[in-house]
Amino acid sequence: MTDSPHPITIGYLGPAGTYAEAATTGYAQWRSSQEAFLGEFRPYPSIAKTLEAAASGEVPLVVVPVENSIQGSVTTTLDTLWQLEGLHVQQAVLLPIAHVLVTQAPTLKTITTVYSHPQALAQCQRWIETHLPNAKPLPTNSTAEALTNVQEQPQTAAISSERAAQLYDLPVLARDISDCPDNCTRFWVIAREPAHLTGSHTAIAFSTINRPGSLLQPLATLAERDINLCRIESRPSKRGLGDYVFFLDLEAGQQEARTQAALAELRDRVETLKVFGSYDALKLT
């Protein structure tokens, strides 16, 4: 008789009903189909708190959004990853996003305020401007948290998932309201455990010394070894105006000889280098 697997707690941006929870559920189901794995979920009130829970060892795994096909990178995730130490990417999870408008208002004309996570508001910006031109968008920590305002204020609306509306027993007035039909968000599964060396992509970040060629040299190091980039993003280092940190996704696994050689050279060409690890992408439907 085989013993049941010990439950592993996975932190995510809550509360229940967020897209992060959907990504977490999909990841746990996929992993349980590959090995003896049992996930228990723990919501956190913000992306930063979620990542801090992993960094402190409070939970062994967390799932956070990192990039959206409409709005680009989730900057809070990148900034917090740079600030914290010892975190590694284990897996990418690609989740289709289908936003709905949740409200107790009888018509669109009576809605005065729209609540949601800043990413969701931005992903539906044109729809809001067209259908709710007089409504004021207000940000919340998550799409599910936005629904608490709808429960209390009948003239308000929230942008969330259909599942969240069902969980809160609230009516949906409009569906498919994203500005682009193929809306998709990439999440990262992150842990303190060392990341896999195998994987189709490798995530890194580095800071540079402010001098001519400080970015060209690291990029040349990768180009010379025929390592393609599928993403490069700059973020303020918060040390001063014009000082940046660069986040890159390499189309190469960390175990490859060319990647190892490039990373070794990069350490001599940048100020600080962080290697978050290699990962594969799990596509959910």
XYZ file of N, CA, C and O in Angstrom, residues 26-96:
284
model
N -4.293 24.775 -11.477
C -3.853 24.072 -12.678
C -2.477 23.462 -12.513
O -2.231 22.324 -12.945
N -1.579 24.205 -11.880
C -0.231 23.686 -11.645
C -0.279 22.470 -10.723
O 0.371 21.451 -10.985
N -1.039 22.551 -9.638
C -1.114 21.452 -8.680
C -1.706 20.205 -9.329
O -1.241 19.072 -9.086
N -2.729 20.374 -10.159
C -3.334 19.227 -10.836
C -2.360 18.596 -11.819
O -2.262 17.361 -11.908
N -1.634 19.445 -12.554
C -0.642 18.917 -13.497
C 0.457 18.162 -12.761
O 0.826 17.043 -13.147
N 0.961 18.733 -11.674
C 2.057 18.090 -10.959
C 1.613 16.780 -10.319
O 2.376 15.813 -10.282
N 0.373 16.745 -9.828
C -0.127 15.504 -9.227
C -0.292 14.408 -10.268
O -0.291 13.221 -9.928
N -0.450 14.797 -11.545
C -0.539 13.790 -12.608
C 0.840 13.253 -12.993
O 0.943 12.216 -13.658
N 1.907 13.994 -12.587
C 3.265 13.586 -12.914
C 3.941 12.804 -11.786
O 4.850 12.019 -12.024
N 3.524 13.061 -10.539
C 4.173 12.462 -9.382
C 3.204 12.470 -8.204
O 2.100 13.007 -8.293
N 3.630 11.874 -7.101
C 2.811 11.887 -5.888
C 2.888 13.286 -5.273
O 3.866 13.631 -4.599
N 1.901 14.086 -5.537
C 1.915 15.490 -5.107
C 0.523 15.889 -4.664
O -0.473 15.617 -5.351
N 0.455 16.566 -3.524
C -0.818 17.068 -3.005
C -0.613 18.511 -2.552
O 0.172 18.771 -1.637
N -1.285 19.431 -3.228
C -1.127 20.845 -2.907
C -2.248 21.376 -2.046
O -3.422 21.051 -2.261
N -1.892 22.180 -1.047
C -2.859 22.942 -0.266
C -2.578 24.418 -0.502
O -1.419 24.829 -0.528
N -3.629 25.209 -0.664
C -3.454 26.592 -1.097
C -3.606 27.560 0.076
O -4.465 27.385 0.943
N -2.766 28.609 0.048
C -2.847 29.644 1.073
C -2.823 31.017 0.386
O -1.834 31.368 -0.255
N -3.896 31.802 0.507
C -3.936 33.115 -0.146
C -3.156 34.166 0.630
O -3.079 34.136 1.856
N -2.591 35.121 -0.116
C -1.921 36.283 0.471
C -2.505 37.556 -0.143
O -3.011 37.536 -1.268
N -2.442 38.668 0.587
C -3.145 39.879 0.146
C -2.470 40.664 -0.975
O -3.084 41.559 -1.537
N -1.207 40.367 -1.273
C -0.510 41.109 -2.332
C 0.572 40.233 -2.937
O 0.972 39.207 -2.363
N 1.082 40.642 -4.100
C 2.157 39.903 -4.750
C 3.408 39.936 -3.876
O 4.092 38.920 -3.697
N 3.716 41.107 -3.329
C 4.905 41.231 -2.488
C 4.821 40.305 -1.280
O 5.798 39.614 -0.937
N 3.667 40.261 -0.614
C 3.499 39.387 0.548
C 3.626 37.913 0.149
O 4.148 37.089 0.916
N 3.146 37.591 -1.039
C 3.239 36.213 -1.517
C 4.696 35.807 -1.688
O 5.127 34.739 -1.227
N 5.480 36.652 -2.346
C 6.894 36.346 -2.558
C 7.679 36.355 -1.246
O 8.590 35.542 -1.047
N 7.329 37.249 -0.350
C 8.002 37.292 0.952
C 7.751 36.014 1.745
O 8.619 35.557 2.498
N 6.573 35.426 1.568
C 6.264 34.170 2.259
C 7.176 33.052 1.782
O 7.585 32.192 2.568
N 7.509 33.059 0.492
C 8.446 32.059 -0.024
C 9.856 32.340 0.454
O 10.591 31.433 0.854
N 10.266 33.608 0.425
C 11.627 33.972 0.816
C 11.901 33.657 2.283
O 13.018 33.271 2.650
N 10.890 33.801 3.128
C 11.065 33.550 4.565
C 10.928 32.078 4.927
O 11.216 31.690 6.062
N 10.475 31.267 3.976
C 10.255 29.858 4.261
C 8.905 29.559 4.877
O 8.648 28.432 5.305
N 8.029 30.558 4.908
C 6.691 30.348 5.474
C 5.916 29.311 4.677
O 5.145 28.519 5.225
N 6.089 29.347 3.340
C 5.517 28.320 2.464
C 6.611 27.879 1.492
O 7.498 28.664 1.143
N 6.569 26.633 1.039
C 7.630 26.147 0.155
C 7.492 26.580 -1.297
O 8.480 26.621 -2.029
N 6.271 26.898 -1.723
C 6.017 27.277 -3.113
C 5.041 28.438 -3.160
O 4.146 28.536 -2.313
N 5.207 29.313 -4.152
C 4.218 30.357 -4.409
C 4.020 30.492 -5.921
O 4.896 30.123 -6.712
N 2.878 31.025 -6.300
C 2.562 31.282 -7.702
C 2.218 32.758 -7.844
O 1.316 33.257 -7.156
N 2.938 33.462 -8.726
C 2.722 34.894 -8.921
C 2.696 35.215 -10.418
O 3.385 34.563 -11.207
N 1.920 36.226 -10.823
C 1.927 36.630 -12.227
C 3.200 37.391 -12.562
O 3.702 38.172 -11.756
N 3.723 37.155 -13.763
C 4.954 37.839 -14.160
C 4.801 38.623 -15.460
O 5.492 39.622 -15.666
N 3.874 38.199 -16.337
C 3.744 38.897 -17.624
C 2.366 38.654 -18.218
O 1.839 37.538 -18.146
N 1.796 39.696 -18.811
C 0.506 39.600 -19.492
C 0.673 39.949 -20.961
O 1.471 40.819 -21.314
N -0.080 39.271 -21.808
C 0.067 39.469 -23.249
C -0.388 40.847 -23.716
O 0.004 41.304 -24.794
N -1.212 41.535 -22.923
C -1.681 42.879 -23.294
C -0.852 43.958 -22.621
O -0.382 44.902 -23.262
N -0.631 43.832 -21.335
C -0.006 44.895 -20.552
C 1.469 44.673 -20.238
O 2.096 45.514 -19.610
N 2.021 43.540 -20.653
C 3.439 43.312 -20.427
C 3.752 42.842 -19.022
O 2.920 42.211 -18.358
N 4.949 43.166 -18.565
C 5.438 42.620 -17.297
C 4.656 43.139 -16.097
O 4.175 44.272 -16.086
N 4.548 42.284 -15.087
C 3.965 42.665 -13.802
C 5.121 43.203 -12.967
O 5.907 42.441 -12.403
N 5.231 44.518 -12.892
C 6.429 45.144 -12.337
C 6.627 44.850 -10.852
O 7.766 44.742 -10.385
N 5.533 44.694 -10.104
C 5.662 44.374 -8.679
C 6.390 43.052 -8.483
O 7.221 42.904 -7.583
N 6.097 42.076 -9.329
C 6.767 40.782 -9.239
C 8.257 40.933 -9.501
O 9.096 40.408 -8.753
N 8.614 41.649 -10.572
C 10.023 41.811 -10.909
C 10.771 42.571 -9.822
O 11.864 42.163 -9.404
N 10.202 43.676 -9.364
C 10.880 44.487 -8.346
C 11.098 43.702 -7.054
O 12.161 43.773 -6.430
N 10.086 42.937 -6.643
C 10.200 42.185 -5.395
C 11.193 41.038 -5.533
O 11.957 40.742 -4.604
N 11.210 40.385 -6.687
C 12.175 39.313 -6.926
C 13.606 39.831 -6.818
O 14.494 39.154 -6.285
N 13.847 41.030 -7.335
C 15.190 41.597 -7.269
C 15.576 41.935 -5.826
O 16.722 41.742 -5.425
N 14.619 42.418 -5.066
C 14.912 42.852 -3.703
C 15.148 41.676 -2.750
O 15.966 41.772 -1.824
N 14.443 40.558 -2.978
C 14.555 39.406 -2.092
C 15.703 38.497 -2.527
O 16.170 38.569 -3.662
N 16.142 37.648 -1.626
C 17.249 36.749 -1.920
C 16.782 35.299 -1.875
O 15.875 34.934 -1.133
N 17.438 34.479 -2.687
C 17.267 33.037 -2.590
C 16.019 32.469 -3.229
O 15.620 31.345 -2.900
N 15.379 33.200 -4.153
C 14.174 32.684 -4.798
C 14.501 32.170 -6.203
O 15.309 32.762 -6.920
N 13.826 31.087 -6.585
C 14.119 30.439 -7.860
C 12.823 30.075 -8.577
O 11.850 29.652 -7.956
N 12.826 30.212 -9.887
C 11.673 29.865 -10.715
C 11.701 28.364 -10.989
O 12.710 27.827 -11.462
N 10.589 27.684 -10.699
C 10.488 26.246 -10.895
C 9.718 25.877 -12.166
O 9.985 24.838 -12.768
N 8.760 26.722 -12.529
C 7.863 26.388 -13.644
C 7.148 27.660 -14.089
O 6.907 28.561 -13.280
N 6.831 27.730 -15.371
C 5.947 28.778 -15.883
C 4.578 28.172 -16.137
O 4.466 27.022 -16.570
N 3.539 28.941 -15.865
C 2.159 28.500 -16.097
C 1.472 29.565 -16.947
O 1.411 30.733 -16.559
N 0.987 29.173 -18.110
C 0.308 30.092 -19.022
C -1.200 29.907 -18.900
O -1.723 28.814 -19.138
N -1.880 30.979 -18.512
C -3.319 30.896 -18.237
C -4.095 31.865 -19.127
O -3.852 33.075 -19.084
N -5.035 31.373 -19.936
C -5.922 32.284 -20.683
C -6.760 33.107 -19.707
O -7.242 32.594 -18.700
